[in-house]
mmCIF file of C-alpha atoms in Angstrom:
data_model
loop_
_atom_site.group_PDB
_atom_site.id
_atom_site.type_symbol
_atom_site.label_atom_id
_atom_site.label_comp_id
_atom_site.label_asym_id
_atom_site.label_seq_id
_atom_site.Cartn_x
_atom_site.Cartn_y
_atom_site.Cartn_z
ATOM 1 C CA UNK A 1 -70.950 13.026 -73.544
ATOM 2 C CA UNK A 2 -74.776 12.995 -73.372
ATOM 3 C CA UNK A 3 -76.900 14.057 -75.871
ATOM 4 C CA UNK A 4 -80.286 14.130 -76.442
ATOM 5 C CA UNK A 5 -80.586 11.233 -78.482
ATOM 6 C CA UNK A 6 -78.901 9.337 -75.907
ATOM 7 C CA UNK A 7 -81.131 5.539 -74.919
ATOM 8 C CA UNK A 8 -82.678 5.700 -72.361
ATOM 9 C CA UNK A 9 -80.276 3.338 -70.573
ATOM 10 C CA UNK A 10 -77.400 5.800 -71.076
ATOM 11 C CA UNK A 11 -79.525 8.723 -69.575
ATOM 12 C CA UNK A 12 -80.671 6.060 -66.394
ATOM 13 C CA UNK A 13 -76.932 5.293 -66.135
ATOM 14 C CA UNK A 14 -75.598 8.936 -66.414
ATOM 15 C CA UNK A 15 -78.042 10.009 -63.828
ATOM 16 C CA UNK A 16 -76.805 6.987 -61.365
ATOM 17 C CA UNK A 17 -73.553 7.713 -61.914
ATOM 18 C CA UNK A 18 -73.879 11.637 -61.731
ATOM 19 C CA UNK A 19 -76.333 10.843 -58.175
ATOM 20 C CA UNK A 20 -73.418 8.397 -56.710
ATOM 21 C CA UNK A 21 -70.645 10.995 -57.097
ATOM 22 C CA UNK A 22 -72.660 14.271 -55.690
ATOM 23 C CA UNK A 23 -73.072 12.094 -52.650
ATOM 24 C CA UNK A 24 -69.712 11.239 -52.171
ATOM 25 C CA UNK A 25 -68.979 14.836 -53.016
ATOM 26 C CA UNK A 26 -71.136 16.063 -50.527
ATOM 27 C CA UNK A 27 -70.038 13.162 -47.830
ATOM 28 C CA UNK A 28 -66.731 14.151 -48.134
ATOM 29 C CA UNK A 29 -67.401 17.711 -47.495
ATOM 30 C CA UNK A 30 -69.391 16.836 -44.402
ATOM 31 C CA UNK A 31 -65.872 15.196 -43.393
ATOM 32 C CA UNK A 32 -63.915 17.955 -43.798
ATOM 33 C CA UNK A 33 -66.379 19.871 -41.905
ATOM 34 C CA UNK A 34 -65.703 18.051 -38.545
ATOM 35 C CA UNK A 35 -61.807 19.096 -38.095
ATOM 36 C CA UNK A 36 -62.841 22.502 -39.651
ATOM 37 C CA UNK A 37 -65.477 23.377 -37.391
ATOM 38 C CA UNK A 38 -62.565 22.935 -34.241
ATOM 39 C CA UNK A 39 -59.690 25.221 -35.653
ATOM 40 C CA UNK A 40 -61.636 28.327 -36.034
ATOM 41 C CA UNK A 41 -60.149 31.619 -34.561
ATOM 42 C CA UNK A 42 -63.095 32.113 -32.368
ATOM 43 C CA UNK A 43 -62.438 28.668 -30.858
ATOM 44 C CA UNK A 44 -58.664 28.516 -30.600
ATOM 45 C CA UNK A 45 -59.387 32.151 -28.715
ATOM 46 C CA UNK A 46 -61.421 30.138 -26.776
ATOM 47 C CA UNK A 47 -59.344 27.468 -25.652
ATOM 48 C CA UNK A 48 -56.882 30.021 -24.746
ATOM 49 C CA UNK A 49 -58.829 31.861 -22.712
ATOM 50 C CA UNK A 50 -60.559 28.287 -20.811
ATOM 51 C CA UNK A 51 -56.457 27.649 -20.588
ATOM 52 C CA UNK A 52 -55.515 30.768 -18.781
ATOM 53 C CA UNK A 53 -58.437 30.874 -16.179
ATOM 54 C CA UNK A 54 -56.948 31.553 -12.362
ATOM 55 C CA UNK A 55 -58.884 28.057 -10.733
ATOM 56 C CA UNK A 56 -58.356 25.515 -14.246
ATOM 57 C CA UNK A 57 -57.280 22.283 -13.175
ATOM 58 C CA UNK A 58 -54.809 22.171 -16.062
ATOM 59 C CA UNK A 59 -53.285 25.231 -17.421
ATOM 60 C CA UNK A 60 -52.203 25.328 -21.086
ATOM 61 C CA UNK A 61 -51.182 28.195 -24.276
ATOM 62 C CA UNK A 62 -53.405 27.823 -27.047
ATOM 63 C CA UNK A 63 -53.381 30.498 -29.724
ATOM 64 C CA UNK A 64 -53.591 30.700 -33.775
ATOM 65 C CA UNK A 65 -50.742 32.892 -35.513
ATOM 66 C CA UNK A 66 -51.385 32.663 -38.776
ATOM 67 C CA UNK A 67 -51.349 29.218 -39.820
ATOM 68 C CA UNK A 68 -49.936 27.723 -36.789
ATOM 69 C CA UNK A 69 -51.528 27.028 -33.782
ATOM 70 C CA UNK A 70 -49.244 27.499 -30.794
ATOM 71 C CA UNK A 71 -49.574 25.006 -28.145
ATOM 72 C CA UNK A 72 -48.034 24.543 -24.765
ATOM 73 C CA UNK A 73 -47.797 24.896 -20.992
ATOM 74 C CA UNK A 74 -47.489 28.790 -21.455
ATOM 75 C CA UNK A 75 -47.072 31.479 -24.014
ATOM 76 C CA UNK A 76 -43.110 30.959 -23.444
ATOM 77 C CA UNK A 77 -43.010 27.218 -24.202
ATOM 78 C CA UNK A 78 -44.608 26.300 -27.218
ATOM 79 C CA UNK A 79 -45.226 24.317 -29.820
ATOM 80 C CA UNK A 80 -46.240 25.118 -33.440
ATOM 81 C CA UNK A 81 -48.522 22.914 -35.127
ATOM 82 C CA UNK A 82 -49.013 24.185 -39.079
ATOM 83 C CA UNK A 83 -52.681 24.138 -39.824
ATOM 84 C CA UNK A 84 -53.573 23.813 -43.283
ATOM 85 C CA UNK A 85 -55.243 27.412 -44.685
ATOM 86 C CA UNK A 86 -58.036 25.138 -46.272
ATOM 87 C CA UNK A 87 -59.406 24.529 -42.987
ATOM 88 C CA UNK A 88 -59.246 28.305 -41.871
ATOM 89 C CA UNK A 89 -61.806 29.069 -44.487
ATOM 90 C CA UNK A 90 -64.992 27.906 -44.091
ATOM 91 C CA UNK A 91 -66.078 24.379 -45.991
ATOM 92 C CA UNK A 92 -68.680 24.816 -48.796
ATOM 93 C CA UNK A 93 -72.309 22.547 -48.844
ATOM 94 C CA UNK A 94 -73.601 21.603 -51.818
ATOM 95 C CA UNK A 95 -77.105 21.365 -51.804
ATOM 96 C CA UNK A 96 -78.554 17.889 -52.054
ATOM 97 C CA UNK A 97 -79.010 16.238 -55.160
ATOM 98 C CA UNK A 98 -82.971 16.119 -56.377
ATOM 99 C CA UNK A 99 -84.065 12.154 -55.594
ATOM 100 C CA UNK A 100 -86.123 12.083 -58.906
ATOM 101 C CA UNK A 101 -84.874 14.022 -62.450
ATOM 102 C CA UNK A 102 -87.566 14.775 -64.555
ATOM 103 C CA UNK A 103 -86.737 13.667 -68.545
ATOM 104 C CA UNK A 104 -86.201 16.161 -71.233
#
């Protein structure tokens, strides 16, 4: 733990360390936002819809039931695929962390 009477080379290297994980932190989260962003209700609705159009080239079932997204040639034949509820909610951000910490 860190205290105030901490050297100043404990303090520099706390603050490296504590700088180094927020940005892996906050990397990771932008990964997690990239497969997130596509199974969203609103898109999966989507695809369905793009799917069931009378002049699509290729036809295709697409629709989320809870956690599983049900895929195939039509609503008869299809497959599940479970979808993990973590990426049905939506991913935090953390805000970025300050480039320069002032000293107590």
């Amino acid at each position: 733990m860190l205290t105030a009477a901490a050297l100043p080379e404990e303090r520099s290297s706390a603050i490296w360390k504590l700088t180094r994980d927020w940005r892996l932190i906050a990397g990771k989260l932008r990964q997690a936002q990239d497969p997130a962003s596509f199974v969203t209700r609103p898109n999966i609705a989507t695809l369905g819809t793009w799917a069931a159009l009378p002049n699509i080239s290729v036809r295709g079932y697409f629709a989320l039931e809870g956690t599983d997204l049900q895929i195939g040639p039509d609503a008869r034949e299809t497959t599940a695929v479970s979808v993990l509820d973590v990426l049905l909610t939506e991913v935090p951000a953390i805000p970025p962390f300050g480039e320069r910490i002032e000293a107590v």
